[in-house]
Amino acid sequence: MQVTAIRKDIQFSPDSSRIIPRFLKTTNERSIEIIKSVLLMSDSEVNSSMNQLLRDFSTRHRNISRIFEKHFEKLQSLFPVDGISADQLNYSRKVLIGSYFTMEYSVESAAFYNPSLLEDPDQSGIGRGEKRVIFSFRATGEGHISSIVYRNGILDKENNLTLEPVGKLLSEADIVKQVVFNKVSFQAKLSELQHNGHEFTLGSILDKLGDSFTFKELEHCLAEEKALPSSSNELQMNQMIGLASAYYEIDFSMDSAISERVIFPISPTEQKGIEDACFVKFKDENGKVTYFATLSANDGINIMPKILYTTDFYHFNVQPLSGTIARSSGMALFPRKINGKYAMLCRIDGVNNYIAYSDDIYTWQDAQLIQVPKYAWELLQIGNAGSPIETDEGWLVITHAIGPMRKCVISASLFELEHPENEIGRLSTPLIVPSETERDGYVPNVIYSCGSIIHNQDLIIPYAMSNHASTYATVNLKELLDELKGTYTN
């Protein structure tokens, strides 16, 4: 029997007006030329230029003068210029210099896709049968650089969505360098990178550090190493800093709406984008709730799986996943431990579905094959479309599958609760296929999801349409589970 998916009449589309101010990089030589030109301006010219800037941009960005100031601070190493130190400049001149090294970037101008849906931590002030929810999206702009953005709203009794007003004053987070590294896991990640063509031989630097160390302590040891006359491993030292930069914490302003918070690439491992975040509400043995997301960091050559976590969507911690299987995209965390271990779905060979268990949420060493393509419409590839969803009948796994003409569809499978490596059943026909209005886009004939939830006995599936825009559909949970159990073969 074909399970019915009801498409909702809502579309999340790219919006080129959603912009963030980014630092504009130039060569040191050109930067110094620009600074010299501003230094030659009279005070009246500086004030006139600043007044015009604020008229043009103060309504487009929150506290734009502070952003200019921060970008000026990135130029400190170039001073003194013409014998003038940065400390000798007044605030207006510093801010004006910073403005020349600032550009607007439209984070959603190209695409708005691969959504994940989860319950908002704040469920106050809603009616009976309603649920406040958060959608995360992969937003892509100029240069095909991807970031994480959000929308939020309320699902009513019939699972119709009322969106909250979308804020226009977008902002990046402040980077908080408070990460403490575990030497063993950090060294293990360095060893993994050897398999990607890098060879690290600077064990002497790690020997100087304690069993745990901070970013600043690592920087200090590397600076000492670079100062040695015999130092000849600058490339390797830069690679160590690059890996350390992949770990970070960020904070958003408390006066920002969630739709105004943009997690834009921060570390060198993310310079081409943060891709396909699969969010899940995770509850530990003590009932503590943490919102995790597995994602892929893309540096233009390699993919580095990472995990992000937050409790409030204001403060986030991000770090790489390590282990022999943490080298590909498509990882999705279970919402609780299973038999005392963390569990993760993954697609380590790009074709089949696997499951992995670990005592450590950051380290994943071994995986077990649990699902291979079976039907004509999934022969090229089968994978998860987000984290598993716990039901009374088993773990409901929404899947994506690729068949002829690279047509990507959404389907579903069911696995045993305490032994999720055992498949109970899967749909023999796709749950959602691209409709005629969904087939055309940046990547034709593809629909894709990064995470669904259950509400009012319906499965709510957000999905992307041909990697351009997004929407969502609902499926009756009982109908779906009955069909999945009926496909069971011993």
CSV table of N, CA and C in Angstrom, one decimal, residues 300-421:
chain,number,residue,atom,x,y,z
A,300,GLY,N,36.9,22.7,0.6
A,300,GLY,CA,37.1,22.8,-0.9
A,300,GLY,C,37.8,21.5,-1.4
A,301,ILE,N,38.4,20.8,-0.5
A,301,ILE,CA,39.1,19.5,-0.9
A,301,ILE,C,38.6,18.3,-0.1
A,302,ASN,N,38.6,18.5,1.2
A,302,ASN,CA,38.2,17.4,2.1
A,302,ASN,C,36.9,17.8,2.9
A,303,ILE,N,36.2,16.7,3.3
A,303,ILE,CA,35.1,16.9,4.2
A,303,ILE,C,35.5,16.4,5.6
A,304,MET,N,35.2,17.3,6.6
A,304,MET,CA,35.5,16.9,8.0
A,304,MET,C,34.2,16.9,8.7
A,305,PRO,N,33.7,15.7,9.2
A,305,PRO,CA,32.5,15.6,10.0
A,305,PRO,C,32.7,16.3,11.3
A,306,LYS,N,31.7,17.1,11.7
A,306,LYS,CA,31.8,17.8,13.0
A,306,LYS,C,30.5,17.6,13.8
A,307,ILE,N,30.6,17.9,15.1
A,307,ILE,CA,29.4,17.9,15.9
A,307,ILE,C,29.2,19.3,16.6
A,308,LEU,N,28.0,19.8,16.6
A,308,LEU,CA,27.7,21.0,17.2
A,308,LEU,C,26.7,20.8,18.3
A,309,TYR,N,26.8,21.5,19.4
A,309,TYR,CA,25.8,21.3,20.4
A,309,TYR,C,25.5,22.6,21.1
A,310,THR,N,24.2,22.7,21.6
A,310,THR,CA,23.7,23.9,22.3
A,310,THR,C,22.6,23.4,23.2
A,311,THR,N,22.3,24.3,24.2
A,311,THR,CA,21.1,24.0,25.0
A,311,THR,C,20.1,25.1,24.8
A,312,ASP,N,20.5,26.3,24.2
A,312,ASP,CA,19.6,27.4,24.2
A,312,ASP,C,19.6,28.1,22.8
A,313,PHE,N,20.4,27.7,21.9
A,313,PHE,CA,20.6,28.3,20.5
A,313,PHE,C,21.1,29.7,20.6
A,314,TYR,N,21.8,30.1,21.7
A,314,TYR,CA,22.6,31.3,21.8
A,314,TYR,C,24.0,30.9,21.8
A,315,HIS,N,24.4,29.9,22.6
A,315,HIS,CA,25.8,29.5,22.8
A,315,HIS,C,25.9,28.1,22.1
A,316,PHE,N,27.0,28.0,21.2
A,316,PHE,CA,27.2,26.8,20.5
A,316,PHE,C,28.7,26.4,20.7
A,317,ASN,N,28.9,25.1,20.8
A,317,ASN,CA,30.2,24.5,20.8
A,317,ASN,C,30.3,23.6,19.6
A,318,VAL,N,31.5,23.7,18.9
A,318,VAL,CA,31.7,22.9,17.6
A,318,VAL,C,33.0,22.3,17.7
A,319,GLN,N,33.1,21.0,17.3
A,319,GLN,CA,34.4,20.3,17.2
A,319,GLN,C,34.3,19.2,16.3
A,320,PRO,N,35.5,18.7,15.7
A,320,PRO,CA,35.5,17.6,14.8
A,320,PRO,C,35.1,16.3,15.4
A,321,LEU,N,34.5,15.4,14.7
A,321,LEU,CA,34.4,14.0,15.1
A,321,LEU,C,35.7,13.3,14.7
A,322,SER,N,36.1,12.3,15.5
A,322,SER,CA,37.3,11.6,15.1
A,322,SER,C,37.0,10.1,15.1
A,323,GLY,N,38.0,9.3,14.6
A,323,GLY,CA,37.8,7.9,14.5
A,323,GLY,C,37.8,7.5,13.1
A,324,THR,N,38.0,6.2,12.9
A,324,THR,CA,38.2,5.6,11.5
A,324,THR,C,37.0,5.8,10.6
A,325,ILE,N,35.8,5.9,11.2
A,325,ILE,CA,34.6,6.1,10.3
A,325,ILE,C,34.2,7.6,10.2
A,326,ALA,N,34.8,8.4,10.9
A,326,ALA,CA,34.4,9.9,10.9
A,326,ALA,C,35.2,10.6,9.8
A,327,ARG,N,35.0,10.2,8.6
A,327,ARG,CA,35.7,10.8,7.5
A,327,ARG,C,34.7,11.1,6.3
A,328,SER,N,33.5,11.0,6.5
A,328,SER,CA,32.5,11.2,5.4
A,328,SER,C,31.3,11.9,5.9
A,329,SER,N,30.5,12.4,5.0
A,329,SER,CA,29.3,13.1,5.4
A,329,SER,C,28.2,12.1,5.7
A,330,GLY,N,27.0,12.6,6.1
A,330,GLY,CA,25.9,11.7,6.3
A,330,GLY,C,25.8,11.0,7.6
A,331,MET,N,26.3,11.6,8.7
A,331,MET,CA,26.3,11.0,10.0
A,331,MET,C,25.1,11.6,10.8
A,332,ALA,N,24.3,10.8,11.5
A,332,ALA,CA,23.1,11.2,12.2
A,332,ALA,C,23.0,10.5,13.6
A,333,LEU,N,23.0,11.3,14.6
A,333,LEU,CA,23.0,10.8,16.0
A,333,LEU,C,21.7,10.4,16.5
A,334,PHE,N,21.6,9.2,17.2
A,334,PHE,CA,20.4,8.8,17.9
A,334,PHE,C,20.0,9.8,19.0
A,335,PRO,N,18.8,9.9,19.4
A,335,PRO,CA,18.4,10.9,20.4
A,335,PRO,C,18.6,10.5,21.8
A,336,ARG,N,19.1,9.3,22.0
A,336,ARG,CA,19.5,8.8,23.4
A,336,ARG,C,20.5,7.7,23.2
A,337,LYS,N,21.1,7.3,24.3
A,337,LYS,CA,22.0,6.2,24.3
A,337,LYS,C,21.2,4.9,24.2
A,338,ILE,N,21.9,3.9,23.6
A,338,ILE,CA,21.3,2.6,23.5
A,338,ILE,C,22.2,1.6,24.2
A,339,ASN,N,21.7,0.9,25.1
A,339,ASN,CA,22.5,-0.1,25.9
A,339,ASN,C,23.8,0.6,26.5
A,340,GLY,N,23.6,1.8,26.9
A,340,GLY,CA,24.7,2.5,27.5
A,340,GLY,C,25.7,3.2,26.6
A,341,LYS,N,25.5,3.1,25.3
A,341,LYS,CA,26.4,3.7,24.3
A,341,LYS,C,25.7,4.7,23.4
A,342,TYR,N,26.5,5.7,23.0
A,342,TYR,CA,26.0,6.6,21.9
A,342,TYR,C,25.8,5.8,20.7
A,343,ALA,N,24.9,6.2,19.8
A,343,ALA,CA,24.7,5.5,18.6
A,343,ALA,C,24.6,6.5,17.4
A,344,MET,N,25.1,6.1,16.3
A,344,MET,CA,25.1,7.0,15.1
A,344,MET,C,24.8,6.2,13.8
A,345,LEU,N,24.0,6.8,13.0
A,345,LEU,CA,23.9,6.2,11.6
A,345,LEU,C,24.9,6.9,10.8
A,346,CYS,N,25.4,6.2,9.8
A,346,CYS,CA,26.4,6.8,8.9
A,346,CYS,C,26.4,6.1,7.5
A,347,ARG,N,27.0,6.7,6.6
A,347,ARG,CA,27.1,6.1,5.2
A,347,ARG,C,28.6,6.2,4.8
A,348,ILE,N,29.4,5.3,5.4
A,348,ILE,CA,30.8,5.4,5.2
A,348,ILE,C,31.3,5.0,3.8
A,349,ASP,N,30.6,4.3,3.0
A,349,ASP,CA,31.0,3.9,1.7
A,349,ASP,C,30.2,4.7,0.6
A,350,GLY,N,29.3,5.6,1.0
A,350,GLY,CA,28.6,6.4,0.1
A,350,GLY,C,27.5,5.7,-0.6
A,351,VAL,N,27.2,4.4,-0.2
A,351,VAL,CA,26.1,3.6,-0.8
A,351,VAL,C,25.1,3.0,0.1
A,352,ASN,N,25.6,2.5,1.3
A,352,ASN,CA,24.8,1.8,2.2
A,352,ASN,C,24.6,2.5,3.5
A,353,ASN,N,23.7,2.0,4.3
A,353,ASN,CA,23.5,2.6,5.7
A,353,ASN,C,24.2,1.7,6.7
A,354,TYR,N,24.9,2.4,7.6
A,354,TYR,CA,25.6,1.7,8.7
A,354,TYR,C,25.2,2.2,10.1
A,355,ILE,N,25.5,1.5,11.1
A,355,ILE,CA,25.3,2.0,12.5
A,355,ILE,C,26.6,1.9,13.2
A,356,ALA,N,26.9,2.8,14.1
A,356,ALA,CA,28.1,2.8,14.9
A,356,ALA,C,27.7,3.1,16.4
A,357,TYR,N,28.5,2.5,17.3
A,357,TYR,CA,28.3,2.7,18.7
A,357,TYR,C,29.6,3.2,19.3
A,358,SER,N,29.5,4.0,20.4
A,358,SER,CA,30.7,4.6,21.0
A,358,SER,C,30.4,5.0,22.4
A,359,ASP,N,31.4,4.9,23.3
A,359,ASP,CA,31.4,5.4,24.6
A,359,ASP,C,31.6,6.9,24.7
A,360,ASP,N,32.2,7.4,23.6
A,360,ASP,CA,32.5,8.8,23.5
A,360,ASP,C,31.8,9.4,22.3
A,361,ILE,N,31.0,10.5,22.6
A,361,ILE,CA,30.2,11.0,21.5
A,361,ILE,C,31.1,11.7,20.4
A,362,TYR,N,32.4,11.9,20.6
A,362,TYR,CA,33.2,12.5,19.7
A,362,TYR,C,34.1,11.6,18.9
A,363,THR,N,34.2,10.3,19.3
A,363,THR,CA,35.1,9.3,18.7
A,363,THR,C,34.3,8.1,18.2
A,364,TRP,N,34.5,7.8,16.9
A,364,TRP,CA,33.7,6.7,16.3
A,364,TRP,C,34.6,5.8,15.5
A,365,GLN,N,34.8,4.6,15.9
A,365,GLN,CA,35.8,3.7,15.3
A,365,GLN,C,35.3,2.7,14.4
A,366,ASP,N,34.2,2.0,14.8
A,366,ASP,CA,33.7,0.9,14.0
A,366,ASP,C,32.2,1.1,13.6
A,367,ALA,N,31.9,0.5,12.5
A,367,ALA,CA,30.5,0.6,12.0
A,367,ALA,C,30.0,-0.8,11.5
A,368,GLN,N,28.7,-1.0,11.6
A,368,GLN,CA,28.2,-2.3,11.1
A,368,GLN,C,27.1,-2.0,10.0
A,369,LEU,N,27.2,-2.7,9.0
A,369,LEU,CA,26.3,-2.6,7.8
A,369,LEU,C,24.9,-3.0,8.3
A,370,ILE,N,23.9,-2.1,8.1
A,370,ILE,CA,22.5,-2.5,8.5
A,370,ILE,C,21.5,-2.4,7.3
A,371,GLN,N,21.9,-1.8,6.2
A,371,GLN,CA,20.9,-1.6,5.1
A,371,GLN,C,21.6,-1.4,3.8
A,372,VAL,N,21.2,-2.1,2.8
A,372,VAL,CA,21.7,-2.0,1.5
A,372,VAL,C,20.6,-1.7,0.5
A,373,PRO,N,20.9,-1.1,-0.7
A,373,PRO,CA,19.8,-0.8,-1.6
A,373,PRO,C,19.1,-2.1,-2.0
A,374,LYS,N,17.8,-2.0,-2.2
A,374,LYS,CA,17.0,-3.2,-2.5
A,374,LYS,C,16.1,-3.0,-3.7
A,375,TYR,N,15.5,-1.9,-3.8
A,375,TYR,CA,14.5,-1.6,-4.8
A,375,TYR,C,15.1,-0.8,-5.9
A,376,ALA,N,14.5,-0.8,-7.1
A,376,ALA,CA,15.0,-0.1,-8.3
A,376,ALA,C,15.3,1.3,-8.1
A,377,TRP,N,14.4,2.0,-7.2
A,377,TRP,CA,14.5,3.4,-7.0
A,377,TRP,C,15.6,3.8,-6.0
A,378,GLU,N,16.3,2.8,-5.5
A,378,GLU,CA,17.4,3.1,-4.5
A,378,GLU,C,18.7,2.4,-4.8
A,379,LEU,N,18.8,1.9,-6.0
A,379,LEU,CA,20.0,1.1,-6.3
A,379,LEU,C,21.3,1.9,-6.2
A,380,LEU,N,21.3,3.2,-6.5
A,380,LEU,CA,22.6,3.9,-6.5
A,380,LEU,C,23.0,4.2,-5.1
A,381,GLN,N,22.1,4.5,-4.2
A,381,GLN,CA,22.5,4.9,-2.9
A,381,GLN,C,21.3,4.9,-1.9
A,382,ILE,N,21.5,4.5,-0.7
A,382,ILE,CA,20.6,4.7,0.4
A,382,ILE,C,21.3,5.3,1.6
A,383,GLY,N,20.6,6.2,2.2
A,383,GLY,CA,21.2,6.9,3.4
A,383,GLY,C,20.2,7.4,4.3
A,384,ASN,N,20.6,7.9,5.5
A,384,ASN,CA,19.6,8.5,6.4
A,384,ASN,C,19.2,9.9,5.9
A,385,ALA,N,18.1,10.3,6.3
A,385,ALA,CA,17.6,11.7,6.1
A,385,ALA,C,17.4,12.4,7.4
A,386,GLY,N,18.3,12.2,8.3
A,386,GLY,CA,18.2,12.8,9.7
A,386,GLY,C,18.3,11.7,10.7
A,387,SER,N,18.3,12.2,12.0
A,387,SER,CA,18.4,11.3,13.1
A,387,SER,C,17.2,10.4,13.2
A,388,PRO,N,17.4,9.1,13.8
A,388,PRO,CA,16.2,8.2,14.0
A,388,PRO,C,15.2,8.8,15.0
A,389,ILE,N,14.0,8.4,14.8
A,389,ILE,CA,12.9,8.9,15.7
A,389,ILE,C,12.4,7.7,16.5
A,390,GLU,N,12.3,7.9,17.8
A,390,GLU,CA,11.9,6.7,18.6
A,390,GLU,C,10.3,6.7,18.7
A,391,THR,N,9.8,5.5,18.4
A,391,THR,CA,8.4,5.2,18.5
A,391,THR,C,8.2,3.9,19.3
A,392,ASP,N,6.9,3.6,19.7
A,392,ASP,CA,6.7,2.4,20.4
A,392,ASP,C,7.0,1.1,19.6
A,393,GLU,N,7.0,1.3,18.3
A,393,GLU,CA,7.2,0.1,17.4
A,393,GLU,C,8.6,-0.1,17.0
A,394,GLY,N,9.5,0.9,17.3
A,394,GLY,CA,10.9,0.8,16.9
A,394,GLY,C,11.4,2.2,16.5
A,395,TRP,N,12.7,2.1,16.0
A,395,TRP,CA,13.3,3.4,15.5
A,395,TRP,C,12.8,3.6,14.1
A,396,LEU,N,12.2,4.8,13.9
A,396,LEU,CA,11.7,5.2,12.6
A,396,LEU,C,12.9,6.0,11.9
A,397,VAL,N,13.4,5.5,10.8
A,397,VAL,CA,14.5,6.2,10.1
A,397,VAL,C,13.9,6.7,8.8
A,398,ILE,N,13.9,8.0,8.6
A,398,ILE,CA,13.6,8.5,7.3
A,398,ILE,C,14.9,8.4,6.5
A,399,THR,N,14.7,7.9,5.3
A,399,THR,CA,15.8,7.7,4.4
A,399,THR,C,15.7,8.5,3.1
A,400,HIS,N,16.9,8.7,2.5
A,400,HIS,CA,16.9,9.2,1.1
A,400,HIS,C,17.5,8.1,0.3
A,401,ALA,N,17.0,8.1,-1.0
A,401,ALA,CA,17.5,7.0,-1.9
A,401,ALA,C,17.6,7.6,-3.3
A,402,ILE,N,18.6,7.1,-4.0
A,402,ILE,CA,18.9,7.6,-5.3
A,402,ILE,C,18.8,6.4,-6.3
A,403,GLY,N,18.1,6.7,-7.4
A,403,GLY,CA,17.9,5.7,-8.5
A,403,GLY,C,18.3,6.2,-9.8
A,404,PRO,N,17.6,5.7,-10.9
A,404,PRO,CA,17.9,6.2,-12.2
A,404,PRO,C,17.8,7.7,-12.4
A,405,MET,N,18.7,8.2,-13.3
A,405,MET,CA,18.8,9.7,-13.6
A,405,MET,C,19.1,10.5,-12.3
A,406,ARG,N,19.7,9.9,-11.3
A,406,ARG,CA,20.1,10.5,-10.1
A,406,ARG,C,18.9,11.1,-9.4
A,407,LYS,N,17.7,10.5,-9.6
A,407,LYS,CA,16.5,10.9,-8.9
A,407,LYS,C,16.6,10.5,-7.5
A,408,CYS,N,16.4,11.5,-6.6
A,408,CYS,CA,16.5,11.3,-5.1
A,408,CYS,C,15.2,11.4,-4.5
A,409,VAL,N,14.8,10.4,-3.8
A,409,VAL,CA,13.4,10.4,-3.1
A,409,VAL,C,13.6,10.2,-1.6
A,410,ILE,N,12.5,10.4,-0.9
A,410,ILE,CA,12.5,10.1,0.5
A,410,ILE,C,11.6,8.9,0.8
A,411,SER,N,12.1,8.1,1.7
A,411,SER,CA,11.4,6.9,2.1
A,411,SER,C,11.5,6.7,3.6
A,412,ALA,N,11.2,5.5,4.1
A,412,ALA,CA,11.3,5.2,5.6
A,412,ALA,C,11.6,3.7,5.8
A,413,SER,N,12.2,3.5,7.0
A,413,SER,CA,12.5,2.1,7.5
A,413,SER,C,12.2,2.1,9.0
A,414,LEU,N,12.1,0.9,9.5
A,414,LEU,CA,11.9,0.7,10.9
A,414,LEU,C,12.9,-0.3,11.5
A,415,PHE,N,13.5,0.0,12.6
A,415,PHE,CA,14.5,-0.8,13.2
A,415,PHE,C,14.2,-1.1,14.7
A,416,GLU,N,14.7,-2.2,15.2
A,416,GLU,CA,14.4,-2.6,16.6
A,416,GLU,C,14.9,-1.6,17.6
A,417,LEU,N,14.2,-1.3,18.7
A,417,LEU,CA,14.5,-0.3,19.6
A,417,LEU,C,15.8,-0.6,20.3
A,418,GLU,N,16.0,-1.8,20.9
A,418,GLU,CA,17.2,-2.1,21.7
A,418,GLU,C,18.3,-2.7,20.8
A,419,HIS,N,18.0,-3.0,19.6
A,419,HIS,CA,19.0,-3.6,18.7
A,419,HIS,C,18.8,-2.9,17.3
A,420,PRO,N,19.1,-1.7,17.2
A,420,PRO,CA,18.7,-1.0,15.9
A,420,PRO,C,19.5,-1.4,14.7
A,421,GLU,N,20.5,-2.3,14.9
A,421,GLU,CA,21.1,-2.9,13.8
A,421,GLU,C,20.2,-3.9,13.0
